Short mmCIF file of C-alpha atoms in Angstrom, two decimals:
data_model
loop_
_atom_site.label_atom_id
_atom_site.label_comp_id
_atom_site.label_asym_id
_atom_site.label_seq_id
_atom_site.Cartn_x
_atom_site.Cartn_y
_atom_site.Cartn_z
CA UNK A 229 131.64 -42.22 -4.79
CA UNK A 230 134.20 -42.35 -2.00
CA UNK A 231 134.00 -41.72 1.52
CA UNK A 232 136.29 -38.40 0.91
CA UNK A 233 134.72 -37.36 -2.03
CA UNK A 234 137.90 -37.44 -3.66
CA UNK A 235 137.48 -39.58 -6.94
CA UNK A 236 135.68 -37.85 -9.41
CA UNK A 237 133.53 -39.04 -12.03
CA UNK A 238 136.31 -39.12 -14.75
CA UNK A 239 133.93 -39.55 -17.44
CA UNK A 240 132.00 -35.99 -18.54
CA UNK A 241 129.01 -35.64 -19.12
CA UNK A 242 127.21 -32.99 -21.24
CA UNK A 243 123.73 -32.75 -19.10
CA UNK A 244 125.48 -32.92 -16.09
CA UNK A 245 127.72 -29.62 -16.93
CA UNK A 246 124.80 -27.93 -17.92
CA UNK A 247 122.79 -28.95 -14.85
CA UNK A 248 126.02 -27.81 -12.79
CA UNK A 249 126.16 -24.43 -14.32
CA UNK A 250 122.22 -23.27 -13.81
CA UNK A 251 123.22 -24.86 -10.03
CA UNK A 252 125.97 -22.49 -9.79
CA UNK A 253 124.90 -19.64 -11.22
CA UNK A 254 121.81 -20.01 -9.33
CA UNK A 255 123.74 -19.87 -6.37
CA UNK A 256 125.82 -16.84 -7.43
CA UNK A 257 122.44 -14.91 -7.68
CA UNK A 258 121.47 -15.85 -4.17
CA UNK A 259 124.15 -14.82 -2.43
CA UNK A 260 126.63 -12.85 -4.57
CA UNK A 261 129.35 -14.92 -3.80
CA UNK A 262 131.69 -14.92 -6.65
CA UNK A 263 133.46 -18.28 -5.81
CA UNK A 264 129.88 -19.68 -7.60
CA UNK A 265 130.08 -17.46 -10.76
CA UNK A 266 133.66 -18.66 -11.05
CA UNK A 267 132.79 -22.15 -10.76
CA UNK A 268 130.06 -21.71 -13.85
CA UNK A 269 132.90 -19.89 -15.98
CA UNK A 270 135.26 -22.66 -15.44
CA UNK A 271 132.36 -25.37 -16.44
CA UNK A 272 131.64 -22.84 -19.71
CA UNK A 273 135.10 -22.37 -20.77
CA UNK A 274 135.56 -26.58 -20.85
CA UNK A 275 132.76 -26.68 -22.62
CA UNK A 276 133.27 -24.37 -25.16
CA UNK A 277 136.57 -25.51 -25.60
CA UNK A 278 136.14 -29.32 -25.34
CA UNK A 279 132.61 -30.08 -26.23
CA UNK A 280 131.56 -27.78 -28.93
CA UNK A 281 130.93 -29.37 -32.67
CA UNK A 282 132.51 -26.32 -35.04
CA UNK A 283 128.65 -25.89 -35.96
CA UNK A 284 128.14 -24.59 -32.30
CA UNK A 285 126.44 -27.52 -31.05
CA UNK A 286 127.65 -29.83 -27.89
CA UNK A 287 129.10 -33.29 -27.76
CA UNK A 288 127.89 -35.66 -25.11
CA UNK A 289 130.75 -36.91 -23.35
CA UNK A 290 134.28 -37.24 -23.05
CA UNK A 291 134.96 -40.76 -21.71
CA UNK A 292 136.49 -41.71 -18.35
CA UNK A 293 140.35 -43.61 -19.90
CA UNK A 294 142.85 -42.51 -21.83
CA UNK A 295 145.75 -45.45 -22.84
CA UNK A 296 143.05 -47.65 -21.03
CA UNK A 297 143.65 -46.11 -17.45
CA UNK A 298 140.43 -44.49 -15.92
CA UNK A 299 141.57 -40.89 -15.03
CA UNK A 300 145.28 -41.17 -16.52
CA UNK A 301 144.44 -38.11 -18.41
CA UNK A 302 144.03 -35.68 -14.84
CA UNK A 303 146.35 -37.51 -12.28
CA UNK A 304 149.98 -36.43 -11.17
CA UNK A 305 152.68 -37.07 -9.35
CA UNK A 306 155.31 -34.88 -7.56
CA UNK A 307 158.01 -35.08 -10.01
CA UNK A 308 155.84 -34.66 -13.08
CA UNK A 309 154.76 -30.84 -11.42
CA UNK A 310 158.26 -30.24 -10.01
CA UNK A 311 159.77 -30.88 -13.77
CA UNK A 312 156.87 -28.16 -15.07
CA UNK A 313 156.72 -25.67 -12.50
CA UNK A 314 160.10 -25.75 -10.53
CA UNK A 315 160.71 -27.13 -7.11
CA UNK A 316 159.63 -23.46 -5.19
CA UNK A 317 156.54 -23.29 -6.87
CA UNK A 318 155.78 -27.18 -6.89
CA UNK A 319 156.33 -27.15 -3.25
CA UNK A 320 153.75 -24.74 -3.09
CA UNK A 321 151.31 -26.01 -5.57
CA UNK A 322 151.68 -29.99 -3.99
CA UNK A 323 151.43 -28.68 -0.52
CA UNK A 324 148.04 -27.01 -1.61
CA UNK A 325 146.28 -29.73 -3.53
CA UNK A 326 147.62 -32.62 -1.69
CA UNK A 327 150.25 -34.25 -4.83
CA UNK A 328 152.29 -36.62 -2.30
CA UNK A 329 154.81 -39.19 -3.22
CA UNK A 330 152.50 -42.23 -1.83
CA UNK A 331 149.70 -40.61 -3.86
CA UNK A 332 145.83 -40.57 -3.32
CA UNK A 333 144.54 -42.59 -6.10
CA UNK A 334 146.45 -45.80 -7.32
CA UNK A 335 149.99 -44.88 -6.48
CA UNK A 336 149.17 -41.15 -8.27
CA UNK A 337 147.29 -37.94 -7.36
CA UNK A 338 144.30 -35.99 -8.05
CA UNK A 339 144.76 -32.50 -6.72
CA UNK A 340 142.16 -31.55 -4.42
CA UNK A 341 141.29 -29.21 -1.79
CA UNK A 342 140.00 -31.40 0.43
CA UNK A 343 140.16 -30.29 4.14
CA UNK A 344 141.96 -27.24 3.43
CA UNK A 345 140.95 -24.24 1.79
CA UNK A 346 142.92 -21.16 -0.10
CA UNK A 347 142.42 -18.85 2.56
CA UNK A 348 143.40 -21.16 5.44
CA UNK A 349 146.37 -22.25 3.01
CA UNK A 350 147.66 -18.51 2.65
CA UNK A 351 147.18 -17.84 6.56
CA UNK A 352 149.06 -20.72 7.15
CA UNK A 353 151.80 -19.97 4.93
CA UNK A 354 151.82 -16.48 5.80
CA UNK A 355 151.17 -15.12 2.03
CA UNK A 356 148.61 -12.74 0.83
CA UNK A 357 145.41 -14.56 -0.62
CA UNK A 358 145.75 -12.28 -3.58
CA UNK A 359 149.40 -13.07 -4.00
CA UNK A 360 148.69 -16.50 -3.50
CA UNK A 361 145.72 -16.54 -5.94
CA UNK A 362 147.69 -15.47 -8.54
CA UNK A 363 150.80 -17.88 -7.99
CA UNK A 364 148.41 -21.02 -7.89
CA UNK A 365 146.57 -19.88 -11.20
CA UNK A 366 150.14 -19.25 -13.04
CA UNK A 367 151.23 -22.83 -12.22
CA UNK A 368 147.87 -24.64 -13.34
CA UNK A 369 148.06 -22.30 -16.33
CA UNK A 370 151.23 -24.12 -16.78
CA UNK A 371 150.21 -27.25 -15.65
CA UNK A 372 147.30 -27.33 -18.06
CA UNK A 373 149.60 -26.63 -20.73
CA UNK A 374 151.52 -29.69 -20.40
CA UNK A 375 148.37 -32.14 -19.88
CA UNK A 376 147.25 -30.89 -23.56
CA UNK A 377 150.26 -32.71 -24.72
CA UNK A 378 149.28 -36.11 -23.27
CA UNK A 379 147.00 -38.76 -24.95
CA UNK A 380 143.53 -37.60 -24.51
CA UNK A 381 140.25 -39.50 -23.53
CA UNK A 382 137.57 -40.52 -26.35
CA UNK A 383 135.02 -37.68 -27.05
CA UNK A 384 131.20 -39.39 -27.82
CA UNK A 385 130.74 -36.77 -30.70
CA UNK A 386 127.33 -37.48 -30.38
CA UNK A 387 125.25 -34.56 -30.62
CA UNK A 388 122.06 -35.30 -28.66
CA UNK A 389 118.90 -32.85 -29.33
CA UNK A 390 117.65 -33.10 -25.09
CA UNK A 391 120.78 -32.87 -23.77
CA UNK A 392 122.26 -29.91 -25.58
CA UNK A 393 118.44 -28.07 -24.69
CA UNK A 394 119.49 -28.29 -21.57
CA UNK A 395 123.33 -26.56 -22.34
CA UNK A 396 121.40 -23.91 -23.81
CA UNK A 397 119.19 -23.35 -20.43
CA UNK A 398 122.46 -23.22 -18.85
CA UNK A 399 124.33 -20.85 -21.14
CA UNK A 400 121.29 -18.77 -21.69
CA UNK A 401 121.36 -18.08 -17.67
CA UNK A 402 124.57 -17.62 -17.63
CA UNK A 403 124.85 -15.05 -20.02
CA UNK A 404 121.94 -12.90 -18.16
CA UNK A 405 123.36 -13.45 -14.33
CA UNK A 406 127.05 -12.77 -15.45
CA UNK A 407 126.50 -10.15 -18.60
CA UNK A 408 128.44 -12.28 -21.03
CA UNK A 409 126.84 -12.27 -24.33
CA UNK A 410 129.63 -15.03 -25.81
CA UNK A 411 128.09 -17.06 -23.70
CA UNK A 412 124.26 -16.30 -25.03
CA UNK A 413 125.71 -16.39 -28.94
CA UNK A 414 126.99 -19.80 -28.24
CA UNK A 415 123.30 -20.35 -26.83
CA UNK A 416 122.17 -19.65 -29.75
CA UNK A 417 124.64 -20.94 -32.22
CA UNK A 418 123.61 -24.38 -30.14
CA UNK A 419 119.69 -23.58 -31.24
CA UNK A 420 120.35 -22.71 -34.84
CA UNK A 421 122.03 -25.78 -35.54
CA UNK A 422 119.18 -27.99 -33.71
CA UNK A 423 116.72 -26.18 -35.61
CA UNK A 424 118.42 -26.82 -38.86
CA UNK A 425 119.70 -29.94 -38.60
CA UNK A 426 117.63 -31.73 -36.25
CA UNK A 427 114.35 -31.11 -37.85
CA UNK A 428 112.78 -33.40 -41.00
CA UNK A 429 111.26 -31.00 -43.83
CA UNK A 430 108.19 -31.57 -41.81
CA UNK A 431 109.26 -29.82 -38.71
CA UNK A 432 109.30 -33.01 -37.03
CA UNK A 433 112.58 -33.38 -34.17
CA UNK A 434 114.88 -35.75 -34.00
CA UNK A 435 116.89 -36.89 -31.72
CA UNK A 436 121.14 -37.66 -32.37
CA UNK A 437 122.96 -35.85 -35.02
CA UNK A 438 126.31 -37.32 -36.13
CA UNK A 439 128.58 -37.31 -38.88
CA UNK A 440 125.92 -35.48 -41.15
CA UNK A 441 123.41 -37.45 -40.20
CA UNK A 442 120.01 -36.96 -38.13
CA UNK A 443 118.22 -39.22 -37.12
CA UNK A 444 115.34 -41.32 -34.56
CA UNK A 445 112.12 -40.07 -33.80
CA UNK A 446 112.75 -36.95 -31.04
CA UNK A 447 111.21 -38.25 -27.49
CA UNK A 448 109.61 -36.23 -25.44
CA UNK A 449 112.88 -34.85 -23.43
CA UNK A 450 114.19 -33.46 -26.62
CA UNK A 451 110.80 -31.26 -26.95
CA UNK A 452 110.53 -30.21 -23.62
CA UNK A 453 114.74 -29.60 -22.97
CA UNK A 454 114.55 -27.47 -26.33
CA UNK A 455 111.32 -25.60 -25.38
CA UNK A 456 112.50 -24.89 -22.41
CA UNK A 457 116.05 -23.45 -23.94
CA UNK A 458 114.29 -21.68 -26.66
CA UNK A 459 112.31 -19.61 -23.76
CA UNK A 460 115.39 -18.86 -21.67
CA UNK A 461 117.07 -17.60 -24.91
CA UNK A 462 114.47 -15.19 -25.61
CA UNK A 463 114.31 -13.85 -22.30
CA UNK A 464 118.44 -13.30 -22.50
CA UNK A 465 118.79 -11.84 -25.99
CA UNK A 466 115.11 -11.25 -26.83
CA UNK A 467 114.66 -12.34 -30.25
CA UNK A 468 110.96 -13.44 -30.99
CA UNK A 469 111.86 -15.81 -33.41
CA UNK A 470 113.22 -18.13 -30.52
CA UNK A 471 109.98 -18.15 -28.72
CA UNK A 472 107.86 -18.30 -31.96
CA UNK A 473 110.06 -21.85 -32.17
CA UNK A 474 109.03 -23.00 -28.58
CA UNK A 475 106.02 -22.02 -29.35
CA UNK A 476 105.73 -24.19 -32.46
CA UNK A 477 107.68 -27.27 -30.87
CA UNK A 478 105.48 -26.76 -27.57
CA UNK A 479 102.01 -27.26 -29.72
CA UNK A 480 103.56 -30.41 -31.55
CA UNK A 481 104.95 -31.71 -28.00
CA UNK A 482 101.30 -32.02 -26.90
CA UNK A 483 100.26 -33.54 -30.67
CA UNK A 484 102.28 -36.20 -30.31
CA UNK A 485 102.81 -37.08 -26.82
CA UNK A 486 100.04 -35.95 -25.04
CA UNK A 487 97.52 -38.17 -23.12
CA UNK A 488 93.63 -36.98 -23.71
CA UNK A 489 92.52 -39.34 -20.93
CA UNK A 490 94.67 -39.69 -17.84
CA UNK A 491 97.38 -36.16 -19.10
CA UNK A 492 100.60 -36.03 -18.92
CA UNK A 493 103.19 -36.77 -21.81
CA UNK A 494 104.54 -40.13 -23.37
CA UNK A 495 108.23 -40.72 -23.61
CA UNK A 496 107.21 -41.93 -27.31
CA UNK A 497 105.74 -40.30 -29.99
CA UNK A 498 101.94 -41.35 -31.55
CA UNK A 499 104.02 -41.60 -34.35
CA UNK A 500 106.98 -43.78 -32.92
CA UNK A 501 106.57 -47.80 -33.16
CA UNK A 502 103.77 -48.87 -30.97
CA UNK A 503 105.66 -50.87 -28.21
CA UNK A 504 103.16 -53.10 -25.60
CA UNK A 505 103.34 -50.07 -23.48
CA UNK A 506 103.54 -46.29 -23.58
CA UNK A 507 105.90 -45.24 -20.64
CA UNK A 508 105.81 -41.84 -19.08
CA UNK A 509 108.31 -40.50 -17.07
CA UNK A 510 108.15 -38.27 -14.12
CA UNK A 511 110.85 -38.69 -11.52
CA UNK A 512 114.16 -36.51 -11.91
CA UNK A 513 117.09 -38.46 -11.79
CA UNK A 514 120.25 -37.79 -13.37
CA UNK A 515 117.90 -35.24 -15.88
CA UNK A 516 114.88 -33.26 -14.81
CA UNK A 517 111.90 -35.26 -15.87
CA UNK A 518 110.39 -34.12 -19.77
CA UNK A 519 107.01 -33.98 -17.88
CA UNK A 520 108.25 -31.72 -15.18
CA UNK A 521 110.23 -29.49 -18.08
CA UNK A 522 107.27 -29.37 -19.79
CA UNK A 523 104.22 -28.64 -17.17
CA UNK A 524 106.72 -25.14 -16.59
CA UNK A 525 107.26 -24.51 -20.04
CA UNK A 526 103.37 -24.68 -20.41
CA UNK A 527 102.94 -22.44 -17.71
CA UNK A 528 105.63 -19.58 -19.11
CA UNK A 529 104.36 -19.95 -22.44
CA UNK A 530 100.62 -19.28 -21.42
CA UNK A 531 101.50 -16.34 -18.97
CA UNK A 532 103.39 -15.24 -21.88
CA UNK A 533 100.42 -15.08 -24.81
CA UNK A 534 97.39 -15.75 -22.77
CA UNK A 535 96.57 -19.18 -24.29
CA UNK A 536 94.18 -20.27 -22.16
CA UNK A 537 94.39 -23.83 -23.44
CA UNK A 538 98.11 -24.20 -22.00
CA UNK A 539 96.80 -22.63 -19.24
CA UNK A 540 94.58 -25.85 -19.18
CA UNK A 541 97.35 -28.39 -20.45
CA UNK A 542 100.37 -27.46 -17.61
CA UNK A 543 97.09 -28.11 -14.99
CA UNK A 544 96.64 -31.02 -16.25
CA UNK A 545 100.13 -32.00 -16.31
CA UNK A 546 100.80 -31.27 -12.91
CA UNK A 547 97.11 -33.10 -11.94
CA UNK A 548 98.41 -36.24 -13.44
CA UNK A 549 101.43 -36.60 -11.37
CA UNK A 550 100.33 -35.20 -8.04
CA UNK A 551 100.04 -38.36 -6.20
CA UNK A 552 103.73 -39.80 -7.71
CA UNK A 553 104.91 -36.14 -6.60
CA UNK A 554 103.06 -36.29 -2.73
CA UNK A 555 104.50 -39.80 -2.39
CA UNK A 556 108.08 -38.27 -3.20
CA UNK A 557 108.90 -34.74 -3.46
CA UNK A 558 112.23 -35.17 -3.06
CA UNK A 559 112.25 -37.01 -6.36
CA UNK A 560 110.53 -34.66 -8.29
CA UNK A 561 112.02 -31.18 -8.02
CA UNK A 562 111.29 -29.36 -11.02
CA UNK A 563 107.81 -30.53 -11.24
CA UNK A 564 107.77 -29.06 -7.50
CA UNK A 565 109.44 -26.07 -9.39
CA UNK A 566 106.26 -25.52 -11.86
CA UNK A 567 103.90 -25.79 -8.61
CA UNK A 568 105.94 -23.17 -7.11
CA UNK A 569 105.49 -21.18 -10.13
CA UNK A 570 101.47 -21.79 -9.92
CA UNK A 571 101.25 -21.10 -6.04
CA UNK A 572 104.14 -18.85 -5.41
CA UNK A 573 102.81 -15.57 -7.46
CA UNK A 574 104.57 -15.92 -10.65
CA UNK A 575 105.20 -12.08 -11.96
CA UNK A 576 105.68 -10.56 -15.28
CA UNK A 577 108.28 -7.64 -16.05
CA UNK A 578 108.06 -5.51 -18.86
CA UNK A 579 111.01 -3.23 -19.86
CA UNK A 580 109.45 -0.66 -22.47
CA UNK A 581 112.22 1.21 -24.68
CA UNK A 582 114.84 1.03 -26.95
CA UNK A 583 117.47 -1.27 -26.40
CA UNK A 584 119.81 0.50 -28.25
CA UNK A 585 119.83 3.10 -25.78
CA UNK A 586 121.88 2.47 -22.59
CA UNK A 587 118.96 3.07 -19.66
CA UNK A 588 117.16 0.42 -21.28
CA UNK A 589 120.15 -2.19 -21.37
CA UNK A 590 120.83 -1.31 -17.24
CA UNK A 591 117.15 -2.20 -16.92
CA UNK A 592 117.08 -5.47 -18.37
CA UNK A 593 120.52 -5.97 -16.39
CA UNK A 594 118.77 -4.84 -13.15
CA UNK A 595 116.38 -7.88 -13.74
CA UNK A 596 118.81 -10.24 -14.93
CA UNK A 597 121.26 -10.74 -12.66
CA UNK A 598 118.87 -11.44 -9.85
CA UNK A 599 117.23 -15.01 -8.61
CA UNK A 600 113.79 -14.42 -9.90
CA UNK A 601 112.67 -17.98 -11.03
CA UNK A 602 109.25 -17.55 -11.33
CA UNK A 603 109.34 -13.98 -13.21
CA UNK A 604 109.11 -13.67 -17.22
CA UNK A 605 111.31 -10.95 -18.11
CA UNK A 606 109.82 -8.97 -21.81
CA UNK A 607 111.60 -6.36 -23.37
CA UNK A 608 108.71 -3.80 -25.41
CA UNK A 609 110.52 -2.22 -27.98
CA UNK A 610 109.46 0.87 -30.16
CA UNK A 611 108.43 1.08 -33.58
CA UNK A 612 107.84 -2.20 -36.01
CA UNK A 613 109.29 -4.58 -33.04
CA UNK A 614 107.41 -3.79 -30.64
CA UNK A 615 104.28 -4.27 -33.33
CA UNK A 616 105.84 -8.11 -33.54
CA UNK A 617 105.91 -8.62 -29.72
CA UNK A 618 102.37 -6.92 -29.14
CA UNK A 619 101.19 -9.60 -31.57
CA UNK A 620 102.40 -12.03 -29.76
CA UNK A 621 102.85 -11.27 -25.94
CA UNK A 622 99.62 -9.29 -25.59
CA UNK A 623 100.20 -8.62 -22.09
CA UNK A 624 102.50 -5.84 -23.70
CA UNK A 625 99.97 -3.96 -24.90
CA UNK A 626 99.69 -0.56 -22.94
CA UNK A 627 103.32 -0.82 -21.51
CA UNK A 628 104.60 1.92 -23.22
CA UNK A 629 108.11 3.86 -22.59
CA UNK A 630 106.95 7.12 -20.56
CA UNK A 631 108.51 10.72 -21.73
CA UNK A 632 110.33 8.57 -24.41
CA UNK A 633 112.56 7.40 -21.50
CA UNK A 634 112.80 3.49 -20.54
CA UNK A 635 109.92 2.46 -18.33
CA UNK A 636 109.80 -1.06 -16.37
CA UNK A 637 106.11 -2.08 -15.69
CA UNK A 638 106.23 -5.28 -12.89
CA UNK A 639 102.58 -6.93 -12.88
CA UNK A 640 101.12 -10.38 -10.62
CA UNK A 641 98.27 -11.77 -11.42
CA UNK A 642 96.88 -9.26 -13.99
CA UNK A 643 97.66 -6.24 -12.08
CA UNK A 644 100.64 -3.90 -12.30
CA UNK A 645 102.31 -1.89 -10.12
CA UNK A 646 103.28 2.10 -10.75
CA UNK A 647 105.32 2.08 -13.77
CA UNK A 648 109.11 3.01 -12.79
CA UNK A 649 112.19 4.86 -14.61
CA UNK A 650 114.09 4.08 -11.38
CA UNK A 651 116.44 1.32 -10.93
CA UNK A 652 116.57 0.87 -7.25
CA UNK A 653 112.96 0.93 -7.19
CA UNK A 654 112.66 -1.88 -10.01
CA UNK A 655 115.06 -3.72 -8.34
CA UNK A 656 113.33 -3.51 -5.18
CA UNK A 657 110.22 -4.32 -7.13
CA UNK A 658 111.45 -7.29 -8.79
CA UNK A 659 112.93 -9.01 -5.91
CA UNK A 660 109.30 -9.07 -3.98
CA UNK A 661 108.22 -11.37 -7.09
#
């Protein structure tokens, strides 16, 4: 990285766009800015365009050269944008993102904003922000036209189980903070193809797909990353048969990885080849940790069914690594995310009613597209559905749609406040949790 954080990292990665996205639409729900949700869309519209396999899962990367130049493919100089957009417009668009004749990277230019921002831009220039807004999106509109016709970078069509978990975290929250179900079908599309192709006949995972082919032994990333997508599907389009998976995949996680003597997971399977030594990983660098995913997927997935034996496992995850955690939090955020969860009264919100009807749907919306992180979000349905979640969420069980009109039921620690029909009051409700 330079000193002007100018350079980017050329080469694209698929766990760092979907790490990026939760970031920013994290952000978005925190403040309400809308400069973050744009940021998210713009990630999510590359990806869905650049790095989705036509089965709807992700690739990994798209490499760093094109004609064996690093970052050829995104550079510019003043000419090329004065030949596409005309020398008004150019002007403009150069003066803005910094395209100079001496250039800022090896005799060319990567636009930037750098020092400047739109809105000082348009006061300086003395044009509306809107109008200005508008003319700088028609002329990368245009620009990005042209770069389609130039000679693009390698794509790694690898399609890598733990890495596109994490894509479907991302586009699962997406989808609830921003109320864009494209972007929780192509969640989903992501999971059905994992779950069909990345699976052995005996429901063991595995870890790279390509060219038709599965295969090596899943680790314990590709587990935990897929658990932990599987959840934040079903709380975005609430299909039980999504946490039925992670409930399935969770259980084998701790078959074959688990540690009966000291806890915590393996990055190898019992069933793997026995190397000297049987690492296990904690510390989140360029990923979250599998450990970390996992000790809060065990903690959602007991609040959620009242299995008192995760209950047991995600304490004795989080035991094992305490000390490597103390020495370092800064290293070890999302395991510090699961203690929060633990220590920082995790909630549980019930929506009871139909979700055809439309009170129901601005419900679940009035939960969604706030910053809760350590709530679980349940939608109680009527009639045979609501059977299936009572079997399997018991915590469901008396939550029941008052006056046949949509009812939201927020609970801590095994007690509930005063069911609600209102949504200022659930909102105000949820955002204490």
């Amino acid at each position: 990285m330079d000193e002007k954080w100018l350079v980017p990292h050329f080469e694209k990665m698929l766990y760092d766009n979907a790490l990026l996205i939760m970031t920013y639409i994290e952000a978005f729900q925190v403040t309400g800015k809308a400069k973050y949700a744009e940021v998210a869309e713009q990630i999510i519209t590359y990806v869905l365009r650049d790095m989705t396999d036509e089965g709807g899962a992700f690739y990994s990367a798209e490499d760093a050269d094109s004609e064996g130049e690093e970052g050829k493919f995104y550079v510019w100089t003043p000419d090329e944008v004065e030949d596409i957009l005309g020398i008004e417009e150019s002007d403009l668009y150069s003066e803005l993102y910094d395209i100079t004749e001496s250039g800022n990277f090896e005799g060319q230019n990567i636009p930037n904003l750098i020092g400047t921002t739109m809105e000082s831009f348009a006061k300086r220039k003395q044009i509306p922000l809107d109008e200005l807004k508008q003319r700088i999106e028609a002329a990368r509109v245009k620009l990005f036209e042209h770069r389609k016709q130039r000679i693009h970078p390698g794509k790694d069509d690898k399609i890598l189980t733990a890495w596109n978990g994490l894509m479907i975290v991302a586009l699962s929250k997406a989808a609830r903070a921003l109320d864009k179900p494209a972007y929780a079908e192509a969640a989903a599309k992501a999971a059905e193809f994992l779950l069909r192709e990345l699976r052995r006949e005996d429901g063991r995972l595995l870890a790279r797909y390509r060219d038709g082919e599965a295969a090596f032994l899943g680790y314990v990333d590709d587990y935990a990353f897929l658990v932990w997508g599987l959840i934040e599907l079903y709380e975005t389009t609430f299909e039980l048969r999504y946490l039925r998976e992670a409930i399935q995949l969770n259980a084998e996680m701790l078959r074959l990885f688990g540690d009966e003597e000291k806890g915590g997971l393996f990055f190898y399977g019992s069933d793997a080849e026995q190397l000297l030594t049987r690492p296990k990983e904690i510390y989140d660098g360029a990923m979250p940790s599998g450990n970390a995913a996992a000790a809060l997927n065990l903690l959602r997935l007991s609040r959620l069914t009242y299995d008192a034996k995760l209950s047991q496992a995600a304490d004795e995850q989080l035991q094992a690594f305490a000390g490597a955690v103390a020495s370092y939090p800064p290293g070890h955020a999302l395991t510090l995310a699961a203690l929060d969860f633990v220590y920082g009264e995790a909630s549980e919100i019930v929506i009871a009613g139909d979700p055809a009807k439309p009170e129901t749907q601005l419900m679940l919306r009035t939960v969604q597209r706030q910053y809760l992180p350590n709530a679980l979000l349940i939608l109680h349905p009527p009639g045979a559905a609501g059977e299936e979640v009572r079997k399997l969420i018991p915590l469901v069980q008396d939550k029941l749609p008052l006056g046949g009109q949509a009812t939201a039921y927020v609970c801590q620690n095994f007690a509930c406040q005063a069911p609600t029909q209102d949504l200022e009051e659930l909102e105000n409700l949820s955002s204490k949790h």
